[in-house]
Amino acid sequence: MTKVQEAINDQINAELSSSYSYLAMSAFCEAQNFRGCAKWLRIQSQEEYAHAMKLYDFLLARNGAVTLNAIQKPAGKYRSLTEVFEASLAQEQSVSKQIDALYELAFKEKAFAAMVELQWFLTEQVEEEKSARDIVARLHLVKSDPAALLDLDRELGARSVESAK
Ligand code: FEO
Protein backbone atom coordinates (compact mmCIF):
# COMPACT_ATOMS: atom_id res chain seq x y z
CA MET A 1 0.00 0.00 0.00
CA THR A 2 1.35 3.45 -0.87
CA LYS A 3 1.94 6.05 1.84
CA VAL A 4 -0.93 8.17 0.50
CA GLN A 5 -3.35 5.22 0.50
CA GLU A 6 -2.37 4.41 4.05
CA ALA A 7 -2.90 8.01 5.14
CA ILE A 8 -6.31 8.10 3.40
CA ASN A 9 -7.29 4.97 5.31
CA ASP A 10 -6.23 6.75 8.52
CA GLN A 11 -8.40 9.70 7.51
CA ILE A 12 -11.39 7.39 6.90
CA ASN A 13 -10.89 6.20 10.47
CA ALA A 14 -10.64 9.79 11.76
CA GLU A 15 -13.89 10.77 9.98
CA LEU A 16 -15.70 7.71 11.34
CA SER A 17 -14.35 8.46 14.84
CA SER A 18 -15.63 11.99 14.43
CA SER A 19 -19.04 10.67 13.37
CA TYR A 20 -19.15 8.44 16.43
CA SER A 21 -18.09 11.28 18.69
CA TYR A 22 -20.82 13.61 17.36
CA LEU A 23 -23.35 10.83 17.92
CA ALA A 24 -22.27 10.59 21.58
CA MET A 25 -22.61 14.38 21.90
CA SER A 26 -26.08 14.13 20.36
CA ALA A 27 -27.13 11.44 22.84
CA PHE A 28 -25.86 13.60 25.71
CA CYS A 29 -27.87 16.64 24.52
CA GLU A 30 -30.99 14.51 24.00
CA ALA A 31 -30.70 13.28 27.59
CA GLN A 32 -30.43 16.92 28.78
CA ASN A 33 -33.56 17.80 26.78
CA PHE A 34 -31.67 20.01 24.37
CA ARG A 35 -33.40 18.37 21.43
CA GLY A 36 -32.41 21.03 18.88
CA CYS A 37 -28.71 20.62 19.69
CA ALA A 38 -29.17 16.85 19.63
CA LYS A 39 -30.63 17.07 16.12
CA TRP A 40 -27.85 19.39 14.90
CA LEU A 41 -25.18 17.02 16.25
CA ARG A 42 -26.88 13.96 14.84
CA ILE A 43 -26.90 15.54 11.37
CA GLN A 44 -23.23 16.44 11.90
CA SER A 45 -22.56 12.80 12.74
CA GLN A 46 -24.15 11.80 9.42
CA GLU A 47 -22.01 14.38 7.62
CA GLU A 48 -18.84 12.89 9.10
CA TYR A 49 -19.94 9.46 7.94
CA ALA A 50 -20.43 10.94 4.45
CA HIS A 51 -16.90 12.40 4.60
CA ALA A 52 -15.51 8.95 5.42
CA MET A 53 -17.47 7.42 2.54
CA LYS A 54 -16.23 10.08 0.11
CA LEU A 55 -12.65 8.96 0.83
CA TYR A 56 -13.69 5.28 0.83
CA ASP A 57 -15.23 5.68 -2.65
CA PHE A 58 -12.16 7.58 -3.83
CA LEU A 59 -9.84 4.77 -2.74
CA LEU A 60 -12.00 2.16 -4.46
CA ALA A 61 -12.22 4.23 -7.66
CA ARG A 62 -8.39 4.34 -7.69
CA ASN A 63 -8.28 0.57 -7.29
CA GLY A 64 -6.88 1.04 -3.80
CA ALA A 65 -7.33 -1.09 -0.72
CA VAL A 66 -9.70 0.01 2.04
CA THR A 67 -8.59 -0.95 5.55
CA LEU A 68 -11.07 -0.35 8.35
CA ASN A 69 -9.52 -0.04 11.79
CA ALA A 70 -11.02 0.17 15.28
CA ILE A 71 -12.93 3.33 16.13
CA GLN A 72 -11.97 5.09 19.34
CA LYS A 73 -14.54 5.18 22.14
CA PRO A 74 -15.99 8.70 22.27
CA ALA A 75 -16.38 10.82 25.40
CA GLY A 76 -20.01 10.67 26.46
CA LYS A 77 -20.07 12.95 29.48
CA TYR A 78 -19.92 16.74 29.50
CA ARG A 79 -20.46 19.35 32.19
CA SER A 80 -22.40 21.72 29.96
CA LEU A 81 -23.64 22.47 26.48
CA THR A 82 -20.71 24.83 26.08
CA GLU A 83 -18.32 21.99 26.83
CA VAL A 84 -20.00 19.86 24.14
CA PHE A 85 -19.48 22.48 21.45
CA GLU A 86 -15.98 23.34 22.65
CA ALA A 87 -15.16 19.66 22.19
CA SER A 88 -16.71 19.84 18.72
CA LEU A 89 -14.53 22.84 17.82
CA ALA A 90 -11.39 21.11 19.12
CA GLN A 91 -12.29 18.03 17.08
CA GLU A 92 -12.71 20.10 13.91
CA GLN A 93 -9.40 21.89 14.49
CA SER A 94 -7.71 18.55 14.87
CA VAL A 95 -9.33 17.18 11.68
CA SER A 96 -8.21 20.32 9.80
CA LYS A 97 -4.61 19.61 10.85
CA GLN A 98 -4.96 16.00 9.68
CA ILE A 99 -6.32 17.11 6.29
CA ASP A 100 -3.48 19.64 5.92
CA ALA A 101 -0.91 16.92 6.66
CA LEU A 102 -2.61 14.55 4.21
CA TYR A 103 -2.62 17.21 1.51
CA GLU A 104 1.08 17.90 2.13
CA LEU A 105 1.86 14.20 1.84
CA ALA A 106 -0.14 13.90 -1.42
CA PHE A 107 1.81 16.90 -2.75
CA LYS A 108 5.18 15.39 -1.81
CA GLU A 109 4.23 12.02 -3.28
CA LYS A 110 2.91 13.66 -6.46
CA ALA A 111 -0.49 12.01 -5.90
CA PHE A 112 -2.32 14.52 -8.09
CA ALA A 113 -5.77 12.89 -8.09
CA ALA A 114 -5.67 12.68 -4.30
CA MET A 115 -4.75 16.38 -4.13
CA VAL A 116 -7.83 17.30 -6.16
CA GLU A 117 -10.03 15.10 -3.96
CA LEU A 118 -8.55 16.62 -0.81
CA GLN A 119 -9.18 20.18 -1.96
CA TRP A 120 -12.87 19.61 -1.22
CA PHE A 121 -11.94 18.65 2.34
CA LEU A 122 -9.73 21.72 2.82
CA THR A 123 -12.68 23.97 1.92
CA GLU A 124 -15.12 21.92 3.99
CA GLN A 125 -12.92 22.23 7.08
CA VAL A 126 -13.03 26.03 6.88
CA GLU A 127 -16.85 25.80 7.06
CA GLU A 128 -16.89 23.15 9.76
CA GLU A 129 -14.56 25.10 12.03
CA LYS A 130 -16.53 28.29 11.45
CA SER A 131 -19.88 26.64 12.37
CA ALA A 132 -18.46 25.20 15.58
CA ARG A 133 -16.68 28.47 16.48
CA ASP A 134 -19.89 30.48 15.93
CA ILE A 135 -21.90 28.18 18.21
CA VAL A 136 -19.23 28.29 20.94
CA ALA A 137 -19.20 32.11 20.74
CA ARG A 138 -23.01 32.20 21.04
CA LEU A 139 -22.87 29.89 24.06
CA HIS A 140 -20.28 32.08 25.75
CA LEU A 141 -22.60 35.08 25.26
CA VAL A 142 -25.69 33.23 26.47
CA LYS A 143 -23.91 31.67 29.49
CA SER A 144 -26.61 29.95 31.55
CA ASP A 145 -29.59 32.17 30.70
CA PRO A 146 -32.37 29.57 30.23
CA ALA A 147 -34.48 31.59 27.77
CA ALA A 148 -31.49 32.33 25.53
CA LEU A 149 -30.33 28.71 25.71
CA LEU A 150 -33.76 27.48 24.63
CA ASP A 151 -33.75 29.98 21.75
CA LEU A 152 -30.37 28.73 20.59
CA ASP A 153 -31.54 25.14 20.95
CA ARG A 154 -34.59 25.88 18.79
CA GLU A 155 -32.42 27.59 16.19
CA LEU A 156 -29.97 24.67 15.96
CA GLY A 157 -32.90 22.28 15.71
CA ALA A 158 -33.92 23.97 12.45
CA ARG A 159 -30.92 22.41 10.69
CA SER A 160 -32.03 20.00 8.00
CA VAL A 161 -30.15 17.18 6.31
CA GLU A 162 -30.65 18.93 2.97
CA SER A 163 -29.06 22.17 4.20
CA ALA A 164 -26.10 20.26 5.62
CA LYS A 165 -23.06 20.26 3.36
FE1 FEO B 1 -15.15 15.61 8.43
FE2 FEO B 1 -15.95 17.71 10.55
O1 FEO B 1 -14.62 16.91 9.54
PDB file of N, CA, C and O in Angstrom, residues 3-73:
ATOM      1  N   LYS A   3       2.045   5.187   0.646  1.00  0.00           N
ATOM      2  CA  LYS A   3       1.941   6.046   1.843  1.00  0.00           C
ATOM      3  C   LYS A   3       0.646   6.848   1.812  1.00  0.00           C
ATOM      4  O   LYS A   3      -0.007   7.042   2.840  1.00  0.00           O
ATOM      5  N   VAL A   4       0.274   7.335   0.616  1.00  0.00           N
ATOM      6  CA  VAL A   4      -0.931   8.172   0.505  1.00  0.00           C
ATOM      7  C   VAL A   4      -2.179   7.328   0.794  1.00  0.00           C
ATOM      8  O   VAL A   4      -3.068   7.752   1.538  1.00  0.00           O
ATOM      9  N   GLN A   5      -2.209   6.125   0.236  1.00  0.00           N
ATOM     10  CA  GLN A   5      -3.346   5.224   0.501  1.00  0.00           C
ATOM     11  C   GLN A   5      -3.494   4.947   1.992  1.00  0.00           C
ATOM     12  O   GLN A   5      -4.585   4.957   2.543  1.00  0.00           O
ATOM     13  N   GLU A   6      -2.357   4.682   2.605  1.00  0.00           N
ATOM     14  CA  GLU A   6      -2.367   4.408   4.049  1.00  0.00           C
ATOM     15  C   GLU A   6      -2.904   5.607   4.832  1.00  0.00           C
ATOM     16  O   GLU A   6      -3.728   5.460   5.736  1.00  0.00           O
ATOM     17  N   ALA A   7      -2.451   6.790   4.445  1.00  0.00           N
ATOM     18  CA  ALA A   7      -2.898   8.011   5.135  1.00  0.00           C
ATOM     19  C   ALA A   7      -4.384   8.265   4.876  1.00  0.00           C
ATOM     20  O   ALA A   7      -5.093   8.764   5.754  1.00  0.00           O
ATOM     21  N   ILE A   8      -4.871   7.921   3.683  1.00  0.00           N
ATOM     22  CA  ILE A   8      -6.310   8.104   3.404  1.00  0.00           C
ATOM     23  C   ILE A   8      -7.109   7.126   4.260  1.00  0.00           C
ATOM     24  O   ILE A   8      -8.161   7.476   4.809  1.00  0.00           O
ATOM     25  N   ASN A   9      -6.610   5.928   4.412  1.00  0.00           N
ATOM     26  CA  ASN A   9      -7.286   4.971   5.309  1.00  0.00           C
ATOM     27  C   ASN A   9      -7.328   5.506   6.749  1.00  0.00           C
ATOM     28  O   ASN A   9      -8.340   5.363   7.433  1.00  0.00           O
ATOM     29  N   ASP A  10      -6.241   6.141   7.170  1.00  0.00           N
ATOM     30  CA  ASP A  10      -6.233   6.751   8.517  1.00  0.00           C
ATOM     31  C   ASP A  10      -7.284   7.851   8.598  1.00  0.00           C
ATOM     32  O   ASP A  10      -7.935   8.025   9.622  1.00  0.00           O
ATOM     33  N   GLN A  11      -7.415   8.600   7.511  1.00  0.00           N
ATOM     34  CA  GLN A  11      -8.396   9.697   7.514  1.00  0.00           C
ATOM     35  C   GLN A  11      -9.829   9.145   7.541  1.00  0.00           C
ATOM     36  O   GLN A  11     -10.702   9.717   8.190  1.00  0.00           O
ATOM     37  N   ILE A  12     -10.054   8.031   6.845  1.00  0.00           N
ATOM     38  CA  ILE A  12     -11.389   7.386   6.898  1.00  0.00           C
ATOM     39  C   ILE A  12     -11.701   7.061   8.358  1.00  0.00           C
ATOM     40  O   ILE A  12     -12.789   7.322   8.864  1.00  0.00           O
ATOM     41  N   ASN A  13     -10.706   6.535   9.054  1.00  0.00           N
ATOM     42  CA  ASN A  13     -10.889   6.199  10.472  1.00  0.00           C
ATOM     43  C   ASN A  13     -11.167   7.455  11.301  1.00  0.00           C
ATOM     44  O   ASN A  13     -12.052   7.451  12.174  1.00  0.00           O
ATOM     45  N   ALA A  14     -10.445   8.533  11.004  1.00  0.00           N
ATOM     46  CA  ALA A  14     -10.642   9.791  11.760  1.00  0.00           C
ATOM     47  C   ALA A  14     -12.047  10.343  11.532  1.00  0.00           C
ATOM     48  O   ALA A  14     -12.693  10.834  12.463  1.00  0.00           O
ATOM     49  N   GLU A  15     -12.544  10.248  10.289  1.00  0.00           N
ATOM     50  CA  GLU A  15     -13.889  10.772   9.985  1.00  0.00           C
ATOM     51  C   GLU A  15     -14.951   9.896  10.671  1.00  0.00           C
ATOM     52  O   GLU A  15     -15.938  10.415  11.191  1.00  0.00           O
ATOM     53  N   LEU A  16     -14.733   8.597  10.670  1.00  0.00           N
ATOM     54  CA  LEU A  16     -15.700   7.707  11.344  1.00  0.00           C
ATOM     55  C   LEU A  16     -15.663   7.930  12.862  1.00  0.00           C
ATOM     56  O   LEU A  16     -16.700   7.917  13.520  1.00  0.00           O
ATOM     57  N   SER A  17     -14.465   8.167  13.407  1.00  0.00           N
ATOM     58  CA  SER A  17     -14.354   8.459  14.843  1.00  0.00           C
ATOM     59  C   SER A  17     -15.077   9.753  15.160  1.00  0.00           C
ATOM     60  O   SER A  17     -15.751   9.882  16.187  1.00  0.00           O
ATOM     61  N   SER A  18     -14.966  10.708  14.257  1.00  0.00           N
ATOM     62  CA  SER A  18     -15.626  11.989  14.429  1.00  0.00           C
ATOM     63  C   SER A  18     -17.150  11.795  14.383  1.00  0.00           C
ATOM     64  O   SER A  18     -17.888  12.372  15.193  1.00  0.00           O
ATOM     65  N   SER A  19     -17.608  10.969  13.473  1.00  0.00           N
ATOM     66  CA  SER A  19     -19.044  10.668  13.369  1.00  0.00           C
ATOM     67  C   SER A  19     -19.559  10.053  14.677  1.00  0.00           C
ATOM     68  O   SER A  19     -20.594  10.449  15.214  1.00  0.00           O
ATOM     69  N   TYR A  20     -18.791   9.150  15.196  1.00  0.00           N
ATOM     70  CA  TYR A  20     -19.150   8.440  16.434  1.00  0.00           C
ATOM     71  C   TYR A  20     -19.173   9.411  17.620  1.00  0.00           C
ATOM     72  O   TYR A  20     -20.052   9.358  18.481  1.00  0.00           O
ATOM     73  N   SER A  21     -18.190  10.310  17.630  1.00  0.00           N
ATOM     74  CA  SER A  21     -18.089  11.283  18.695  1.00  0.00           C
ATOM     75  C   SER A  21     -19.274  12.256  18.668  1.00  0.00           C
ATOM     76  O   SER A  21     -19.862  12.572  19.705  1.00  0.00           O
ATOM     77  N   TYR A  22     -19.653  12.723  17.463  1.00  0.00           N
ATOM     78  CA  TYR A  22     -20.825  13.609  17.357  1.00  0.00           C
ATOM     79  C   TYR A  22     -22.101  12.879  17.790  1.00  0.00           C
ATOM     80  O   TYR A  22     -23.006  13.487  18.361  1.00  0.00           O
ATOM     81  N   LEU A  23     -22.162  11.599  17.514  1.00  0.00           N
ATOM     82  CA  LEU A  23     -23.349  10.831  17.918  1.00  0.00           C
ATOM     83  C   LEU A  23     -23.436  10.772  19.449  1.00  0.00           C
ATOM     84  O   LEU A  23     -24.521  10.908  20.027  1.00  0.00           O
ATOM     85  N   ALA A  24     -22.287  10.606  20.109  1.00  0.00           N
ATOM     86  CA  ALA A  24     -22.267  10.593  21.582  1.00  0.00           C
ATOM     87  C   ALA A  24     -22.670  11.958  22.132  1.00  0.00           C
ATOM     88  O   ALA A  24     -23.399  12.051  23.125  1.00  0.00           O
ATOM     89  N   MET A  25     -22.217  13.023  21.474  1.00  0.00           N
ATOM     90  CA  MET A  25     -22.606  14.380  21.900  1.00  0.00           C
ATOM     91  C   MET A  25     -24.113  14.558  21.724  1.00  0.00           C
ATOM     92  O   MET A  25     -24.785  15.165  22.566  1.00  0.00           O
ATOM     93  N   SER A  26     -24.634  14.031  20.637  1.00  0.00           N
ATOM     94  CA  SER A  26     -26.076  14.132  20.362  1.00  0.00           C
ATOM     95  C   SER A  26     -26.875  13.408  21.445  1.00  0.00           C
ATOM     96  O   SER A  26     -27.864  13.937  21.962  1.00  0.00           O
ATOM     97  N   ALA A  27     -26.436  12.221  21.802  1.00  0.00           N
ATOM     98  CA  ALA A  27     -27.135  11.445  22.837  1.00  0.00           C
ATOM     99  C   ALA A  27     -27.110  12.196  24.166  1.00  0.00           C
ATOM    100  O   ALA A  27     -28.116  12.233  24.888  1.00  0.00           O
ATOM    101  N   PHE A  28     -25.972  12.832  24.465  1.00  0.00           N
ATOM    102  CA  PHE A  28     -25.857  13.600  25.709  1.00  0.00           C
ATOM    103  C   PHE A  28     -26.881  14.746  25.712  1.00  0.00           C
ATOM    104  O   PHE A  28     -27.601  14.950  26.687  1.00  0.00           O
ATOM    105  N   CYS A  29     -26.951  15.487  24.600  1.00  0.00           N
ATOM    106  CA  CYS A  29     -27.870  16.635  24.519  1.00  0.00           C
ATOM    107  C   CYS A  29     -29.325  16.178  24.603  1.00  0.00           C
ATOM    108  O   CYS A  29     -30.145  16.831  25.245  1.00  0.00           O
ATOM    109  N   GLU A  30     -29.617  15.066  23.961  1.00  0.00           N
ATOM    110  CA  GLU A  30     -30.987  14.512  24.002  1.00  0.00           C
ATOM    111  C   GLU A  30     -31.363  14.222  25.460  1.00  0.00           C
ATOM    112  O   GLU A  30     -32.455  14.565  25.908  1.00  0.00           O
ATOM    113  N   ALA A  31     -30.433  13.627  26.190  1.00  0.00           N
ATOM    114  CA  ALA A  31     -30.698  13.277  27.593  1.00  0.00           C
ATOM    115  C   ALA A  31     -30.884  14.521  28.459  1.00  0.00           C
ATOM    116  O   ALA A  31     -31.550  14.463  29.497  1.00  0.00           O
ATOM    117  N   GLN A  32     -30.285  15.658  28.023  1.00  0.00           N
ATOM    118  CA  GLN A  32     -30.431  16.918  28.782  1.00  0.00           C
ATOM    119  C   GLN A  32     -31.631  17.737  28.288  1.00  0.00           C
ATOM    120  O   GLN A  32     -31.797  18.885  28.681  1.00  0.00           O
ATOM    121  N   ASN A  33     -32.399  17.133  27.388  1.00  0.00           N
ATOM    122  CA  ASN A  33     -33.565  17.803  26.783  1.00  0.00           C
ATOM    123  C   ASN A  33     -33.225  18.993  25.892  1.00  0.00           C
ATOM    124  O   ASN A  33     -34.072  19.842  25.645  1.00  0.00           O
ATOM    125  N   PHE A  34     -32.004  19.023  25.389  1.00  0.00           N
ATOM    126  CA  PHE A  34     -31.666  20.011  24.369  1.00  0.00           C
ATOM    127  C   PHE A  34     -31.841  19.312  23.022  1.00  0.00           C
ATOM    128  O   PHE A  34     -30.877  18.868  22.393  1.00  0.00           O
ATOM    129  N   ARG A  35     -33.095  19.190  22.612  1.00  0.00           N
ATOM    130  CA  ARG A  35     -33.399  18.370  21.428  1.00  0.00           C
ATOM    131  C   ARG A  35     -32.907  19.013  20.130  1.00  0.00           C
ATOM    132  O   ARG A  35     -32.565  18.297  19.189  1.00  0.00           O
ATOM    133  N   GLY A  36     -32.892  20.347  20.089  1.00  0.00           N
ATOM    134  CA  GLY A  36     -32.411  21.028  18.883  1.00  0.00           C
ATOM    135  C   GLY A  36     -30.922  20.765  18.683  1.00  0.00           C
ATOM    136  O   GLY A  36     -30.480  20.432  17.579  1.00  0.00           O
ATOM    137  N   CYS A  37     -30.165  20.884  19.763  1.00  0.00           N
ATOM    138  CA  CYS A  37     -28.714  20.617  19.691  1.00  0.00           C
ATOM    139  C   CYS A  37     -28.483  19.150  19.325  1.00  0.00           C
ATOM    140  O   CYS A  37     -27.599  18.830  18.525  1.00  0.00           O
ATOM    141  N   ALA A  38     -29.307  18.284  19.912  1.00  0.00           N
ATOM    142  CA  ALA A  38     -29.166  16.849  19.627  1.00  0.00           C
ATOM    143  C   ALA A  38     -29.370  16.584  18.145  1.00  0.00           C
ATOM    144  O   ALA A  38     -28.619  15.825  17.521  1.00  0.00           O
ATOM    145  N   LYS A  39     -30.357  17.271  17.554  1.00  0.00           N
ATOM    146  CA  LYS A  39     -30.626  17.068  16.119  1.00  0.00           C
ATOM    147  C   LYS A  39     -29.459  17.598  15.280  1.00  0.00           C
ATOM    148  O   LYS A  39     -29.003  16.941  14.336  1.00  0.00           O
ATOM    149  N   TRP A  40     -28.970  18.778  15.639  1.00  0.00           N
ATOM    150  CA  TRP A  40     -27.846  19.385  14.901  1.00  0.00           C
ATOM    151  C   TRP A  40     -26.643  18.437  14.920  1.00  0.00           C
ATOM    152  O   TRP A  40     -25.996  18.196  13.899  1.00  0.00           O
ATOM    153  N   LEU A  41     -26.354  17.900  16.097  1.00  0.00           N
ATOM    154  CA  LEU A  41     -25.183  17.024  16.252  1.00  0.00           C
ATOM    155  C   LEU A  41     -25.378  15.681  15.553  1.00  0.00           C
ATOM    156  O   LEU A  41     -24.422  15.105  15.023  1.00  0.00           O
ATOM    157  N   ARG A  42     -26.602  15.235  15.533  1.00  0.00           N
ATOM    158  CA  ARG A  42     -26.881  13.964  14.836  1.00  0.00           C
ATOM    159  C   ARG A  42     -26.689  14.128  13.327  1.00  0.00           C
ATOM    160  O   ARG A  42     -26.118  13.263  12.665  1.00  0.00           O
ATOM    161  N   ILE A  43     -27.124  15.271  12.804  1.00  0.00           N
ATOM    162  CA  ILE A  43     -26.905  15.544  11.374  1.00  0.00           C
ATOM    163  C   ILE A  43     -25.404  15.676  11.114  1.00  0.00           C
ATOM    164  O   ILE A  43     -24.880  15.189  10.112  1.00  0.00           O
ATOM    165  N   GLN A  44     -24.684  16.303  12.046  1.00  0.00           N
ATOM    166  CA  GLN A  44     -23.232  16.437  11.895  1.00  0.00           C
ATOM    167  C   GLN A  44     -22.566  15.054  11.882  1.00  0.00           C
ATOM    168  O   GLN A  44     -21.633  14.809  11.118  1.00  0.00           O
ATOM    169  N   SER A  45     -23.088  14.163  12.708  1.00  0.00           N
ATOM    170  CA  SER A  45     -22.558  12.800  12.736  1.00  0.00           C
ATOM    171  C   SER A  45     -22.734  12.140  11.359  1.00  0.00           C
ATOM    172  O   SER A  45     -21.827  11.475  10.849  1.00  0.00           O
ATOM    173  N   GLN A  46     -23.900  12.372  10.755  1.00  0.00           N
ATOM    174  CA  GLN A  46     -24.151  11.804   9.420  1.00  0.00           C
ATOM    175  C   GLN A  46     -23.217  12.418   8.382  1.00  0.00           C
ATOM    176  O   GLN A  46     -22.744  11.740   7.470  1.00  0.00           O
ATOM    177  N   GLU A  47     -22.933  13.713   8.546  1.00  0.00           N
ATOM    178  CA  GLU A  47     -22.008  14.375   7.615  1.00  0.00           C
ATOM    179  C   GLU A  47     -20.623  13.758   7.693  1.00  0.00           C
ATOM    180  O   GLU A  47     -19.952  13.572   6.689  1.00  0.00           O
ATOM    181  N   GLU A  48     -20.182  13.484   8.921  1.00  0.00           N
ATOM    182  CA  GLU A  48     -18.845  12.892   9.098  1.00  0.00           C
ATOM    183  C   GLU A  48     -18.776  11.505   8.466  1.00  0.00           C
ATOM    184  O   GLU A  48     -17.779  11.129   7.870  1.00  0.00           O
ATOM    185  N   TYR A  49     -19.872  10.772   8.595  1.00  0.00           N
ATOM    186  CA  TYR A  49     -19.943   9.457   7.943  1.00  0.00           C
ATOM    187  C   TYR A  49     -19.807   9.650   6.423  1.00  0.00           C
ATOM    188  O   TYR A  49     -19.070   8.904   5.755  1.00  0.00           O
ATOM    189  N   ALA A  50     -20.505  10.663   5.903  1.00  0.00           N
ATOM    190  CA  ALA A  50     -20.433  10.935   4.454  1.00  0.00           C
ATOM    191  C   ALA A  50     -19.005  11.311   4.040  1.00  0.00           C
ATOM    192  O   ALA A  50     -18.545  10.922   2.961  1.00  0.00           O
ATOM    193  N   HIS A  51     -18.289  12.048   4.913  1.00  0.00           N
ATOM    194  CA  HIS A  51     -16.895  12.398   4.597  1.00  0.00           C
ATOM    195  C   HIS A  51     -16.048  11.119   4.489  1.00  0.00           C
ATOM    196  O   HIS A  51     -15.222  10.986   3.589  1.00  0.00           O
ATOM    197  N   ALA A  52     -16.264  10.215   5.441  1.00  0.00           N
ATOM    198  CA  ALA A  52     -15.510   8.947   5.417  1.00  0.00           C
ATOM    199  C   ALA A  52     -15.810   8.190   4.121  1.00  0.00           C
ATOM    200  O   ALA A  52     -14.891   7.678   3.461  1.00  0.00           O
ATOM    201  N   MET A  53     -17.088   8.173   3.731  1.00  0.00           N
ATOM    202  CA  MET A  53     -17.472   7.420   2.541  1.00  0.00           C
ATOM    203  C   MET A  53     -16.949   8.060   1.257  1.00  0.00           C
ATOM    204  O   MET A  53     -16.701   7.377   0.271  1.00  0.00           O
ATOM    205  N   LYS A  54     -16.776   9.379   1.291  1.00  0.00           N
ATOM    206  CA  LYS A  54     -16.232  10.079   0.115  1.00  0.00           C
ATOM    207  C   LYS A  54     -14.792   9.586  -0.134  1.00  0.00           C
ATOM    208  O   LYS A  54     -14.411   9.306  -1.263  1.00  0.00           O
ATOM    209  N   LEU A  55     -14.033   9.451   0.949  1.00  0.00           N
ATOM    210  CA  LEU A  55     -12.654   8.958   0.831  1.00  0.00           C
ATOM    211  C   LEU A  55     -12.630   7.462   0.499  1.00  0.00           C
ATOM    212  O   LEU A  55     -11.787   6.995  -0.270  1.00  0.00           O
ATOM    213  N   TYR A  56     -13.549   6.728   1.078  1.00  0.00           N
ATOM    214  CA  TYR A  56     -13.687   5.283   0.827  1.00  0.00           C
ATOM    215  C   TYR A  56     -13.941   5.052  -0.673  1.00  0.00           C
ATOM    216  O   TYR A  56     -13.267   4.246  -1.322  1.00  0.00           O
ATOM    217  N   ASP A  57     -14.904   5.819  -1.225  1.00  0.00           N
ATOM    218  CA  ASP A  57     -15.225   5.682  -2.654  1.00  0.00           C
ATOM    219  C   ASP A  57     -14.049   6.108  -3.527  1.00  0.00           C
ATOM    220  O   ASP A  57     -13.800   5.518  -4.575  1.00  0.00           O
ATOM    221  N   PHE A  58     -13.312   7.127  -3.069  1.00  0.00           N
ATOM    222  CA  PHE A  58     -12.155   7.581  -3.833  1.00  0.00           C
ATOM    223  C   PHE A  58     -11.106   6.467  -3.901  1.00  0.00           C
ATOM    224  O   PHE A  58     -10.580   6.163  -4.981  1.00  0.00           O
ATOM    225  N   LEU A  59     -10.842   5.854  -2.759  1.00  0.00           N
ATOM    226  CA  LEU A  59      -9.840   4.766  -2.742  1.00  0.00           C
ATOM    227  C   LEU A  59     -10.252   3.634  -3.677  1.00  0.00           C
ATOM    228  O   LEU A  59      -9.441   3.120  -4.450  1.00  0.00           O
ATOM    229  N   LEU A  60     -11.527   3.255  -3.609  1.00  0.00           N
ATOM    230  CA  LEU A  60     -12.003   2.157  -4.463  1.00  0.00           C
ATOM    231  C   LEU A  60     -11.915   2.531  -5.946  1.00  0.00           C
ATOM    232  O   LEU A  60     -11.516   1.707  -6.770  1.00  0.00           O
ATOM    233  N   ALA A  61     -12.269   3.784  -6.262  1.00  0.00           N
ATOM    234  CA  ALA A  61     -12.221   4.232  -7.655  1.00  0.00           C
ATOM    235  C   ALA A  61     -10.787   4.208  -8.185  1.00  0.00           C
ATOM    236  O   ALA A  61     -10.558   4.049  -9.379  1.00  0.00           O
ATOM    237  N   ARG A  62      -9.803   4.359  -7.296  1.00  0.00           N
ATOM    238  CA  ARG A  62      -8.393   4.344  -7.688  1.00  0.00           C
ATOM    239  C   ARG A  62      -7.818   2.939  -7.601  1.00  0.00           C
ATOM    240  O   ARG A  62      -6.602   2.758  -7.635  1.00  0.00           O
ATOM    241  N   ASN A  63      -8.707   1.964  -7.413  1.00  0.00           N
ATOM    242  CA  ASN A  63      -8.282   0.570  -7.286  1.00  0.00           C
ATOM    243  C   ASN A  63      -7.396   0.353  -6.052  1.00  0.00           C
ATOM    244  O   ASN A  63      -6.502  -0.491  -6.048  1.00  0.00           O
ATOM    245  N   GLY A  64      -7.659   1.143  -5.034  1.00  0.00           N
ATOM    246  CA  GLY A  64      -6.881   1.041  -3.804  1.00  0.00           C
ATOM    247  C   GLY A  64      -7.521   0.068  -2.824  1.00  0.00           C
ATOM    248  O   GLY A  64      -8.605  -0.447  -3.065  1.00  0.00           O
ATOM    249  N   ALA A  65      -6.822  -0.159  -1.724  1.00  0.00           N
ATOM    250  CA  ALA A  65      -7.332  -1.086  -0.717  1.00  0.00           C
ATOM    251  C   ALA A  65      -7.862  -0.312   0.485  1.00  0.00           C
ATOM    252  O   ALA A  65      -7.170   0.555   1.024  1.00  0.00           O
ATOM    253  N   VAL A  66      -9.108  -0.629   0.855  1.00  0.00           N
ATOM    254  CA  VAL A  66      -9.698   0.007   2.042  1.00  0.00           C
ATOM    255  C   VAL A  66      -9.369  -0.863   3.254  1.00  0.00           C
ATOM    256  O   VAL A  66      -9.564  -2.077   3.223  1.00  0.00           O
ATOM    257  N   THR A  67      -8.840  -0.242   4.296  1.00  0.00           N
ATOM    258  CA  THR A  67      -8.589  -0.953   5.554  1.00  0.00           C
ATOM    259  C   THR A  67      -9.352  -0.252   6.657  1.00  0.00           C
ATOM    260  O   THR A  67      -9.115   0.933   6.919  1.00  0.00           O
ATOM    261  N   LEU A  68     -10.282  -0.964   7.268  1.00  0.00           N
ATOM    262  CA  LEU A  68     -11.068  -0.350   8.345  1.00  0.00           C
ATOM    263  C   LEU A  68     -10.491  -0.768   9.690  1.00  0.00           C
ATOM    264  O   LEU A  68     -10.392  -1.957   9.989  1.00  0.00           O
ATOM    265  N   ASN A  69     -10.106   0.240  10.465  1.00  0.00           N
ATOM    266  CA  ASN A  69      -9.520  -0.038  11.785  1.00  0.00           C
ATOM    267  C   ASN A  69     -10.506   0.276  12.901  1.00  0.00           C
ATOM    268  O   ASN A  69     -11.585   0.831  12.651  1.00  0.00           O
ATOM    269  N   ALA A  70     -10.134  -0.057  14.125  1.00  0.00           N
ATOM    270  CA  ALA A  70     -11.022   0.168  15.281  1.00  0.00           C
ATOM    271  C   ALA A  70     -11.302   1.656  15.468  1.00  0.00           C
ATOM    272  O   ALA A  70     -10.433   2.498  15.258  1.00  0.00           O
ATOM    273  N   ILE A  71     -12.536   1.936  15.855  1.00  0.00           N
ATOM    274  CA  ILE A  71     -12.929   3.326  16.129  1.00  0.00           C
ATOM    275  C   ILE A  71     -12.819   3.578  17.625  1.00  0.00           C
ATOM    276  O   ILE A  71     -13.311   2.792  18.436  1.00  0.00           O
ATOM    277  N   GLN A  72     -12.182   4.702  17.942  1.00  0.00           N
ATOM    278  CA  GLN A  72     -11.965   5.092  19.336  1.00  0.00           C
ATOM    279  C   GLN A  72     -13.295   5.331  20.067  1.00  0.00           C
ATOM    280  O   GLN A  72     -14.230   5.866  19.481  1.00  0.00           O
ATOM    281  N   LYS A  73     -13.342   4.947  21.331  1.00  0.00           N
ATOM    282  CA  LYS A  73     -14.544   5.182  22.140  1.00  0.00           C
ATOM    283  C   LYS A  73     -14.695   6.691  22.385  1.00  0.00           C
ATOM    284  O   LYS A  73     -13.752   7.339  22.845  1.00  0.00           O
TER     285      LYS A  73
END
